[in-house]
Amino acid sequence: MVSSLYQLFLVVGVCAPVYCVPPSRVPSKGPPCPSPTRNTPTSQVFSRNTNFAFRLYRRLVLKTPDQNVFFSPLSISASLAMLSLGARSGTKTQILQGLGFNLTHMPESAIHQAFQHLLHSLRVPSKDLDLRVGSVLFIKKELRLQTDFLDNVKRLYESKVFSTDFSSTSTARKRINSYVEKETKGKVVDLIQDLEPLTVMVLVNHIFFKAKWEKPFNPDYTRKSSPFLVGQRTTVKVPMMHQVEQFAFGVDPELNCSVLQMDYTGNTMAFFVLPGQGKMRQLEQALSAGTLSRWSLLLRKRWIEVFIPKFSISASYDLETILPKMGIWDAFNENADFSGITKTGFLQLSKAAHKAVLDVSEEGTEAAAATATKLIVRSKDGPSHMVIRFNRSFLLLLINKATKAILFLGKVENPTKS
């Protein structure tokens, strides 16, 4: 039997600019679907997705210690779940267990239906948020796919399928990279550096995020050169955004960290998490779905003076070296069983690439005067307030409010390293 290699690429592009133009519309209430209630299959899937995100985060930190970490757990988990539709026997079990699912407690159909619900809710158009999530299969023209697999990826994951000529790997690579660049609005470029001659399929998952802060910063108050501690002794200079506002804020005494919630327009929020000095490792080890739930309960609205660096970071990962350490190993070796995709050849994953890009900056100055006045009044004559400075390593989570799904997760270790 001729061996064929199946390549899976997980792709993400994100842009989260901080506009100083206040929104002129009432923030969108987001998808019409209600938040999942406890103990339903959907809520269990969301909880396991959160735990998968943190388990993968810890693996990425081990691989690149003391470096920025940034990725889309939603993009990766959705792609793996979609891939499991074509997996069989131990390969399927490993993929789903690697994502945190136990098929003896939850039927496979419930898992895919929950992903379908999640992805559909994220695709609901919003005037205040540009969030684009999608999957596409680039398939060798001569490859005959199982009808059930094609039907399911289109129905459950709304994936597109493109017949592709892989006889010229350079042409195929350019086509795929061009598609990714377009879907991520130029944020992710040249993702695929090369394709192996035996490639018959490339799975791409992309996510693009762009939103305004609900309470934007004024660039006039950005300090052009502020100290940011990298490691224990090194200091770099970064632009530091600044404002005084009412935000949801809390201190977790168990993990010795401060948690700031800043809302975007369009049903999305960001958690900025600042551990106590020298407590990052303790925080990372404790991250779980339960941790997020506890934070949600302890956050209270209060006056906060906030200092957050203006930065751009990106990160690329070869997941084929990481996923096997999370229990997904057969998919990448000769034991792979993807007979649910095609029975005409032996398929195995040869590569799983993921790239994420994040921009946090001010754009637009139309309402700078109003914002400036608001800042001056509140900082001088307003009620007393707390001060929090994100001037050393911190965590960043971008979360969809309706589903509680973590869209992006990262650690800013050095904001000057893009």
Coordinates of C-alpha atoms in Angstrom, one line a residue:
M1 CA 0.0 0.0 0.0
V2 CA 1.4 3.4 -0.9
S3 CA 1.9 5.6 2.1
S4 CA 0.4 9.1 1.9
L5 CA 1.0 11.9 4.4
Y6 CA -1.9 14.1 5.7
Q7 CA -1.0 17.5 6.9
L8 CA -3.0 19.4 9.4
F9 CA -2.4 23.1 9.8
L10 CA -4.1 25.1 12.6
V11 CA -4.0 28.7 11.8
V12 CA -5.1 31.8 13.7
G13 CA -4.8 35.5 13.2
V14 CA -5.9 38.1 15.8
C15 CA -6.1 41.8 15.9
A16 CA -7.2 43.5 19.1
P17 CA -6.6 47.2 18.6
V18 CA -7.5 49.6 21.4
Y19 CA -9.4 52.4 19.9
C20 CA -9.7 55.8 21.6
V21 CA -12.9 56.5 19.6
P22 CA -15.8 55.6 21.9
P23 CA -18.4 53.3 20.4
S24 CA -21.3 55.2 18.9
R25 CA -23.7 52.2 19.3
V26 CA -25.0 50.2 22.1
P27 CA -22.8 47.2 22.5
S28 CA -24.1 44.1 20.8
K29 CA -25.7 41.5 23.0
G30 CA -24.0 38.9 20.9
P31 CA -25.4 35.5 19.8
P32 CA -29.1 34.9 20.6
C33 CA -28.2 31.5 22.2
P34 CA -28.2 31.5 26.0
S35 CA -25.2 30.7 28.1
P36 CA -25.0 27.0 28.6
T37 CA -26.4 25.8 31.9
R38 CA -24.5 23.6 34.2
N39 CA -24.2 19.9 33.6
T40 CA -25.6 19.9 30.1
P41 CA -23.4 18.2 27.4
T42 CA -22.7 21.7 26.0
S43 CA -21.5 23.1 29.3
Q44 CA -19.3 20.0 29.9
V45 CA -17.7 20.4 26.5
F46 CA -17.0 24.1 27.2
S47 CA -15.5 23.2 30.6
R48 CA -13.3 20.5 29.0
N49 CA -12.2 23.0 26.3
T50 CA -11.1 25.4 29.0
N51 CA -9.1 22.7 30.8
F52 CA -7.5 21.6 27.4
A53 CA -6.5 25.2 26.9
F54 CA -4.7 25.4 30.2
R55 CA -3.0 21.9 29.7
L56 CA -1.8 23.0 26.3
Y57 CA -0.6 26.3 27.7
R58 CA 1.5 24.5 30.3
R59 CA 3.1 22.4 27.5
L60 CA 3.9 25.4 25.4
V61 CA 5.4 27.2 28.4
L62 CA 7.7 24.1 29.0
K63 CA 8.7 24.2 25.4
T64 CA 9.5 27.9 25.3
P65 CA 10.3 29.0 28.9
D66 CA 10.8 32.7 29.5
Q67 CA 9.2 33.6 26.2
N68 CA 5.9 35.1 25.1
V69 CA 3.2 32.5 24.7
F70 CA 0.1 33.2 22.5
F71 CA -2.3 30.8 20.8
S72 CA -6.0 30.1 20.1
P73 CA -7.1 27.0 22.1
L74 CA -10.5 27.2 20.4
S75 CA -8.9 27.0 16.9
I76 CA -6.8 24.0 17.9
S77 CA -9.5 22.1 19.8
A78 CA -12.1 22.6 17.0
S79 CA -9.7 21.4 14.4
L80 CA -8.8 18.3 16.4
A81 CA -12.5 17.5 17.1
M82 CA -13.2 18.0 13.4
L83 CA -10.4 15.7 12.5
S84 CA -11.7 13.0 14.9
L85 CA -14.7 12.6 12.6
G86 CA -12.5 10.8 10.2
A87 CA -10.4 8.9 12.8
R88 CA -11.2 5.3 13.9
S89 CA -10.2 2.9 16.7
G90 CA -7.4 4.1 19.0
T91 CA -6.7 7.2 16.9
K92 CA -10.1 8.6 17.5
T93 CA -10.0 7.7 21.2
Q94 CA -6.6 9.4 21.7
I95 CA -7.8 12.6 20.0
L96 CA -10.9 12.9 22.0
Q97 CA -9.3 11.9 25.3
G98 CA -6.5 14.3 24.5
L99 CA -9.1 17.0 24.3
G100 CA -10.4 15.9 27.7
F101 CA -13.5 13.8 26.7
N102 CA -14.4 10.3 28.0
L103 CA -16.7 8.5 25.5
T104 CA -18.1 6.3 28.3
H105 CA -19.5 9.4 29.9
M106 CA -20.4 11.5 26.9
P107 CA -21.5 10.3 23.5
E108 CA -19.4 11.4 20.5
S109 CA -22.4 13.0 18.9
A110 CA -22.9 15.3 21.9
I111 CA -19.3 16.5 21.6
H112 CA -19.7 17.5 17.9
Q113 CA -23.1 19.0 18.5
A114 CA -21.6 21.2 21.3
F115 CA -18.8 22.3 18.9
Q116 CA -21.4 23.0 16.3
H117 CA -23.3 25.2 18.8
L118 CA -20.2 27.0 19.9
L119 CA -18.9 27.8 16.4
H120 CA -22.4 28.8 15.1
S121 CA -22.8 31.2 18.0
L122 CA -19.4 32.8 17.3
R123 CA -20.3 33.3 13.7
V124 CA -23.4 35.4 14.4
P125 CA -22.7 38.8 12.8
S126 CA -22.2 41.7 15.2
K127 CA -21.9 45.4 14.4
D128 CA -19.4 45.9 17.2
L129 CA -17.1 43.0 16.7
D130 CA -15.3 41.5 13.7
L131 CA -14.8 37.8 14.7
R132 CA -14.3 35.3 11.9
V133 CA -13.9 31.6 12.6
G134 CA -13.6 29.1 9.9
S135 CA -12.2 25.8 8.6
V136 CA -11.2 24.6 5.2
L137 CA -9.9 21.4 3.7
F138 CA -7.5 21.5 0.8
I139 CA -7.8 18.0 -0.7
K140 CA -5.8 16.3 -3.4
K141 CA -8.0 16.1 -6.5
E142 CA -7.5 12.3 -6.9
L143 CA -8.4 11.5 -3.2
R144 CA -11.8 9.9 -2.9
L145 CA -13.3 10.9 0.4
Q146 CA -15.9 9.1 2.5
T147 CA -19.3 10.8 1.9
D148 CA -20.1 10.8 5.7
F149 CA -16.9 12.6 6.5
L150 CA -17.5 15.3 4.0
D151 CA -21.1 15.7 5.0
N152 CA -20.2 15.9 8.7
V153 CA -17.4 18.5 8.4
K154 CA -19.7 20.7 6.4
R155 CA -22.7 20.3 8.6
L156 CA -21.2 20.3 12.0
Y157 CA -18.1 22.6 11.5
E158 CA -19.3 24.6 8.5
S159 CA -16.0 23.7 6.8
K160 CA -15.3 24.6 3.2
V161 CA -13.7 22.0 1.0
F162 CA -11.4 22.8 -2.0
S163 CA -10.1 20.4 -4.5
T164 CA -6.4 21.1 -4.8
D165 CA -3.6 20.1 -7.2
F166 CA -0.7 18.9 -5.0
S167 CA 1.4 17.7 -7.9
S168 CA 3.1 21.1 -7.6
T169 CA 3.8 21.5 -3.9
S170 CA 5.0 25.1 -4.4
T171 CA 1.7 26.1 -6.2
A172 CA -0.4 24.3 -3.5
R173 CA 1.6 26.0 -0.7
K174 CA 1.1 29.5 -2.3
R175 CA -2.6 28.9 -2.7
I176 CA -3.1 27.8 0.9
N177 CA -0.9 30.7 2.3
S178 CA -2.8 33.1 0.2
Y179 CA -6.1 31.9 1.5
V180 CA -4.9 32.1 5.1
E181 CA -3.5 35.6 4.6
K182 CA -6.8 36.8 3.1
E183 CA -9.0 35.2 5.9
T184 CA -6.8 36.7 8.6
K185 CA -6.7 40.1 6.9
G186 CA -2.9 39.9 6.3
K187 CA -2.1 39.0 9.9
V188 CA -0.8 35.5 9.2
V189 CA 1.5 35.3 6.2
D190 CA 3.6 32.5 4.8
L191 CA 2.4 30.0 7.4
I192 CA 3.4 27.0 5.4
Q193 CA 7.1 27.0 4.5
D194 CA 7.1 23.7 2.6
L195 CA 4.8 20.8 1.7
E196 CA 6.0 17.2 1.5
P197 CA 5.6 15.5 -1.9
L198 CA 3.2 12.9 -0.4
T199 CA 0.8 15.5 1.0
V200 CA -2.8 14.7 0.1
M201 CA -4.8 17.0 2.5
V202 CA -4.2 20.2 4.5
L203 CA -6.7 21.2 7.1
V204 CA -6.7 24.9 8.0
N205 CA -8.5 26.5 10.8
H206 CA -8.4 30.3 11.1
I207 CA -9.7 32.8 13.5
F208 CA -9.6 36.6 13.2
F209 CA -10.6 39.0 16.0
K210 CA -10.8 42.8 15.9
A211 CA -12.7 44.9 18.4
K212 CA -12.8 48.2 20.3
W213 CA -12.5 48.6 24.0
E214 CA -15.8 49.5 25.6
K215 CA -13.8 52.0 27.7
P216 CA -11.0 53.1 25.4
F217 CA -7.6 54.6 26.2
N218 CA -6.6 58.0 25.2
P219 CA -3.2 57.9 23.3
D220 CA -2.3 61.3 24.7
Y221 CA -1.9 59.6 28.1
T222 CA 0.3 56.8 26.8
R223 CA 3.7 57.1 28.4
K224 CA 6.2 56.6 25.6
S225 CA 8.9 54.9 27.6
S226 CA 8.0 53.0 30.8
P227 CA 10.0 50.2 32.5
F228 CA 8.8 46.6 32.1
L229 CA 10.6 43.9 34.1
V230 CA 11.7 40.9 32.1
G231 CA 12.8 38.0 34.2
Q232 CA 14.2 39.0 37.6
R233 CA 16.7 41.7 36.7
T234 CA 16.3 42.9 33.1
T235 CA 14.2 46.0 32.3
V236 CA 13.0 47.0 28.9
K237 CA 11.3 50.2 27.9
V238 CA 7.7 50.0 26.5
P239 CA 4.9 52.5 25.7
M240 CA 2.4 52.2 28.6
M241 CA -1.3 53.0 28.1
H242 CA -3.0 54.6 31.0
Q243 CA -6.5 55.4 32.2
V244 CA -8.7 55.7 35.3
E245 CA -12.1 54.0 35.0
Q246 CA -14.5 51.6 36.6
F247 CA -13.5 48.0 35.8
A248 CA -14.3 44.6 37.3
F249 CA -11.3 43.8 39.5
G250 CA -10.4 41.3 42.1
V251 CA -7.5 39.8 44.1
D252 CA -7.2 36.0 44.4
P253 CA -5.6 35.4 47.7
E254 CA -5.1 31.6 47.0
L255 CA -3.0 32.2 43.9
N256 CA -1.6 35.6 45.0
C257 CA -2.7 37.3 41.8
S258 CA -4.7 40.3 40.6
V259 CA -7.4 39.9 37.9
L260 CA -8.6 42.8 35.8
Q261 CA -11.6 42.4 33.4
M262 CA -11.7 44.8 30.5
D263 CA -14.7 44.5 28.1
Y264 CA -14.6 44.8 24.4
T265 CA -17.7 45.9 22.5
G266 CA -19.4 42.9 20.9
N267 CA -19.8 40.4 23.8
T268 CA -16.1 39.8 24.4
M269 CA -13.9 40.5 27.3
A270 CA -10.2 40.3 28.2
F271 CA -8.8 39.1 31.5
F272 CA -5.4 40.6 32.4
V273 CA -3.9 38.5 35.3
L274 CA -0.9 39.8 37.2
P275 CA 0.7 37.3 39.6
G276 CA 2.6 38.4 42.7
Q277 CA 6.4 38.8 42.3
G278 CA 7.8 35.4 41.6
K279 CA 4.4 33.7 41.6
M280 CA 3.9 33.1 37.9
R281 CA 4.8 29.4 38.0
Q282 CA 2.3 28.8 40.9
L283 CA -0.4 30.6 39.0
E284 CA 0.3 28.6 35.8
Q285 CA 0.1 25.3 37.5
A286 CA -3.3 26.1 39.1
L287 CA -5.1 27.3 36.0
S288 CA -8.3 25.4 35.3
A289 CA -12.0 25.9 34.4
G290 CA -12.6 26.1 38.2
T291 CA -10.1 28.9 38.5
L292 CA -11.9 31.0 35.9
S293 CA -15.2 30.4 37.7
R294 CA -13.8 31.5 41.0
W295 CA -12.4 34.7 39.4
S296 CA -15.8 35.5 37.9
L297 CA -17.3 35.4 41.4
L298 CA -14.6 37.6 43.1
L299 CA -14.5 40.4 40.5
R300 CA -16.2 43.6 41.6
K301 CA -16.6 46.9 39.8
R302 CA -14.4 49.6 41.3
W303 CA -12.3 52.6 40.3
I304 CA -9.0 51.5 39.0
E305 CA -6.0 53.3 37.6
V306 CA -4.7 51.0 34.9
F307 CA -1.3 50.9 33.2
I308 CA -1.1 48.3 30.4
P309 CA 1.7 48.1 27.8
K310 CA 1.0 48.8 24.1
F311 CA 2.4 45.8 22.3
S312 CA 2.4 43.3 19.4
I313 CA 3.3 39.7 19.9
S314 CA 3.2 36.6 17.7
A315 CA 4.0 32.9 18.3
S316 CA 4.4 29.9 16.1
Y317 CA 4.2 26.2 17.2
D318 CA 4.9 22.9 15.7
L319 CA 2.1 21.0 17.5
E320 CA 3.3 17.6 16.1
T321 CA 6.0 17.7 18.8
I322 CA 3.5 18.7 21.6
L323 CA 0.3 16.9 21.0
P324 CA 1.9 13.4 21.4
K325 CA 2.9 14.4 24.9
M326 CA -0.8 15.1 25.6
G327 CA -1.7 11.6 24.5
I328 CA -2.4 12.1 20.8
W329 CA 0.5 10.1 19.3
D330 CA -1.0 7.4 16.9
A331 CA -2.2 10.2 14.5
F332 CA 1.4 11.0 13.8
N333 CA 2.8 7.5 13.3
E334 CA 2.3 4.3 11.4
N335 CA -0.6 3.3 13.7
A336 CA -2.8 6.2 12.4
D337 CA -6.3 5.1 11.4
F338 CA -8.1 7.8 9.3
S339 CA -10.1 5.3 7.4
G340 CA -13.2 7.4 8.1
I341 CA -11.7 10.0 5.7
T342 CA -10.7 7.7 2.9
K343 CA -10.1 4.0 2.3
T344 CA -8.0 4.4 -0.7
G345 CA -4.7 4.9 1.1
F346 CA -2.9 5.1 4.5
L347 CA -3.1 8.5 6.0
Q348 CA -1.1 10.0 8.9
L349 CA -0.5 13.5 10.2
S350 CA 2.9 14.8 9.3
K351 CA 2.5 18.3 10.6
A352 CA 0.3 20.4 12.8
A353 CA 1.3 24.1 12.6
H354 CA -0.2 26.9 14.6
K355 CA 0.5 30.6 14.4
A356 CA -1.1 33.4 16.4
V357 CA -0.7 37.2 16.2
L358 CA -1.9 39.8 18.7
D359 CA -1.9 43.6 18.5
V360 CA -2.9 45.8 21.4
S361 CA -2.6 49.4 20.6
E362 CA -4.5 52.7 20.2
E363 CA -6.0 53.6 16.8
G364 CA -8.0 56.8 16.1
T365 CA -8.1 60.0 18.0
E366 CA -11.6 61.4 17.1
A367 CA -12.9 61.6 20.7
A368 CA -9.5 62.2 22.5
A369 CA -10.6 65.5 24.1
A370 CA -13.7 63.9 25.8
T371 CA -11.7 61.0 27.0
A372 CA -8.9 63.2 28.3
T373 CA -11.4 65.3 30.3
K374 CA -12.9 62.2 31.8
L375 CA -9.5 61.0 32.9
I376 CA -8.5 64.3 34.5
V377 CA -11.7 64.7 36.4
R378 CA -11.7 61.2 37.8
S379 CA -8.0 61.0 38.7
K380 CA -8.0 64.3 40.5
D381 CA -11.5 64.9 41.9
G382 CA -13.1 61.5 41.8
P383 CA -13.2 58.8 44.5
S384 CA -10.1 57.1 45.7
H385 CA -8.9 54.3 43.5
M386 CA -6.6 51.4 43.3
V387 CA -3.6 51.4 40.9
I388 CA -2.5 48.3 39.0
R389 CA 0.6 48.3 36.7
F390 CA 1.1 45.5 34.3
N391 CA 4.8 46.2 34.2
R392 CA 6.0 42.6 34.5
S393 CA 5.0 39.2 33.2
F394 CA 1.2 38.8 33.0
L395 CA -1.4 36.5 31.5
L396 CA -4.0 37.5 28.9
L397 CA -7.2 35.7 28.1
L398 CA -9.8 36.8 25.5
I399 CA -13.1 35.2 26.3
N400 CA -16.5 35.1 24.6
K401 CA -19.1 36.2 27.2
A402 CA -22.0 34.1 25.9
T403 CA -20.2 30.8 25.7
K404 CA -17.3 31.4 28.1
A405 CA -15.1 30.0 25.4
I406 CA -11.4 31.1 25.6
L407 CA -10.7 32.5 22.1
F408 CA -7.1 33.3 22.8
L409 CA -4.7 32.6 25.7
G410 CA -1.2 33.9 26.3
K411 CA 1.6 35.2 28.5
V412 CA 3.3 38.5 27.9
E413 CA 6.9 37.9 29.1
N414 CA 8.5 40.6 27.0
P415 CA 6.2 43.0 25.2
T416 CA 9.1 44.3 23.0
K417 CA 9.5 40.8 21.4
S418 CA 7.1 40.7 18.5

